């Protein structure tokens, strides 16, 4: 099992008034799963994603990632977990504008102290896998939106993470580019990648193997 969330609650204080954003959320994700989480704005889906991605911690509840209780991890350990075990894909790509495609992809390996020659070789292979082998030296502003997202996916996968988290990965793309990104996700999943994706688009969610809906902080699986 990759992800094991048990009775996760997240409470924020707004003007000294406690607001429960997540209510006893439980979720189990096995290796090779491909899960979509849908929900309207304010439903708690981003908070849930942040907790799964070790960007935030639950107020109460237990979270095991690859068997490790990250609920008790220090900030430094959480940083290591994000770098070593989780790949992130965001709606707005978050590429560094002054770095080339291959330099952007290689960044996670830099933080692992991989030598320059080795990380460039690995990053080049990652770009080949997403169909951008001929765009290695292009800057983000020389790439289309779909190509930028492919670079972001290559960056997320370059360190062979246990889990790929995608937050509205097609939200900034046109329909054709979005379909291409979904085809790439399917290929990655077929090759063994474990994916959790947040989206508000039913057609995109249908690309996943399982669909969950979150509303008012409550998570429920959609029965197909």
Short mmCIF file of C-alpha atoms in Angstrom, two decimals, residues 93-173:
data_model
loop_
_atom_site.label_atom_id
_atom_site.label_comp_id
_atom_site.label_asym_id
_atom_site.label_seq_id
_atom_site.Cartn_x
_atom_site.Cartn_y
_atom_site.Cartn_z
CA UNK A 93 3.37 24.07 -14.63
CA UNK A 94 5.67 26.03 -12.25
CA UNK A 95 8.66 25.81 -14.56
CA UNK A 96 11.58 28.16 -13.89
CA UNK A 97 11.54 30.59 -16.84
CA UNK A 98 15.32 31.03 -17.17
CA UNK A 99 16.06 27.31 -17.21
CA UNK A 100 15.83 25.09 -20.28
CA UNK A 101 13.48 22.12 -20.41
CA UNK A 102 16.22 19.68 -19.47
CA UNK A 103 17.45 21.92 -16.62
CA UNK A 104 13.90 22.16 -15.23
CA UNK A 105 13.50 18.39 -15.35
CA UNK A 106 16.86 17.84 -13.66
CA UNK A 107 16.06 20.03 -10.62
CA UNK A 108 14.80 17.27 -8.28
CA UNK A 109 18.04 15.36 -8.93
CA UNK A 110 20.11 18.44 -8.06
CA UNK A 111 18.49 18.43 -4.62
CA UNK A 112 19.51 14.78 -4.27
CA UNK A 113 23.15 15.70 -4.94
CA UNK A 114 23.27 13.73 -8.20
CA UNK A 115 26.25 14.76 -10.33
CA UNK A 116 25.56 17.17 -13.19
CA UNK A 117 26.46 14.71 -15.93
CA UNK A 118 24.26 11.98 -14.47
CA UNK A 119 21.25 14.20 -13.77
CA UNK A 120 21.36 15.66 -17.29
CA UNK A 121 21.47 12.16 -18.76
CA UNK A 122 18.52 11.04 -16.63
CA UNK A 123 16.57 14.24 -17.38
CA UNK A 124 17.20 13.77 -21.09
CA UNK A 125 15.76 10.27 -20.92
CA UNK A 126 12.71 11.60 -19.07
CA UNK A 127 12.08 14.17 -21.79
CA UNK A 128 12.38 11.45 -24.43
CA UNK A 129 9.66 9.49 -22.63
CA UNK A 130 7.22 12.42 -22.79
CA UNK A 131 7.96 13.06 -26.46
CA UNK A 132 10.15 16.13 -26.04
CA UNK A 133 13.58 14.77 -26.85
CA UNK A 134 13.99 17.47 -29.49
CA UNK A 135 13.07 20.31 -27.08
CA UNK A 136 15.70 19.78 -24.39
CA UNK A 137 17.32 23.19 -24.78
CA UNK A 138 14.10 25.17 -25.23
CA UNK A 139 13.05 27.70 -22.59
CA UNK A 140 9.48 27.54 -21.24
CA UNK A 141 8.43 30.60 -23.26
CA UNK A 142 9.46 28.76 -26.43
CA UNK A 143 7.10 25.87 -25.68
CA UNK A 144 3.33 25.48 -25.99
CA UNK A 145 1.20 24.97 -22.90
CA UNK A 146 0.92 21.26 -23.58
CA UNK A 147 4.67 20.97 -24.02
CA UNK A 148 5.27 22.86 -20.75
CA UNK A 149 3.02 20.39 -18.96
CA UNK A 150 4.95 17.51 -20.49
CA UNK A 151 8.16 19.03 -19.14
CA UNK A 152 6.48 19.32 -15.73
CA UNK A 153 5.43 15.66 -15.88
CA UNK A 154 8.97 14.62 -16.83
CA UNK A 155 10.27 16.64 -13.86
CA UNK A 156 7.74 14.96 -11.55
CA UNK A 157 8.73 11.47 -12.72
CA UNK A 158 12.49 11.94 -13.10
CA UNK A 159 13.26 10.58 -9.64
CA UNK A 160 10.97 7.54 -9.99
CA UNK A 161 8.60 8.63 -7.20
CA UNK A 162 6.28 6.25 -5.41
CA UNK A 163 3.36 8.60 -6.04
CA UNK A 164 2.44 11.14 -8.72
CA UNK A 165 0.10 13.92 -7.56
CA UNK A 166 -1.58 15.98 -10.26
CA UNK A 167 -3.61 19.07 -9.35
CA UNK A 168 -5.90 20.11 -12.25
CA UNK A 169 -3.23 19.02 -14.78
CA UNK A 170 -5.33 20.02 -17.82
CA UNK A 171 -6.86 23.18 -16.34
CA UNK A 172 -4.64 25.56 -18.32
CA UNK A 173 -4.73 23.61 -21.57
#
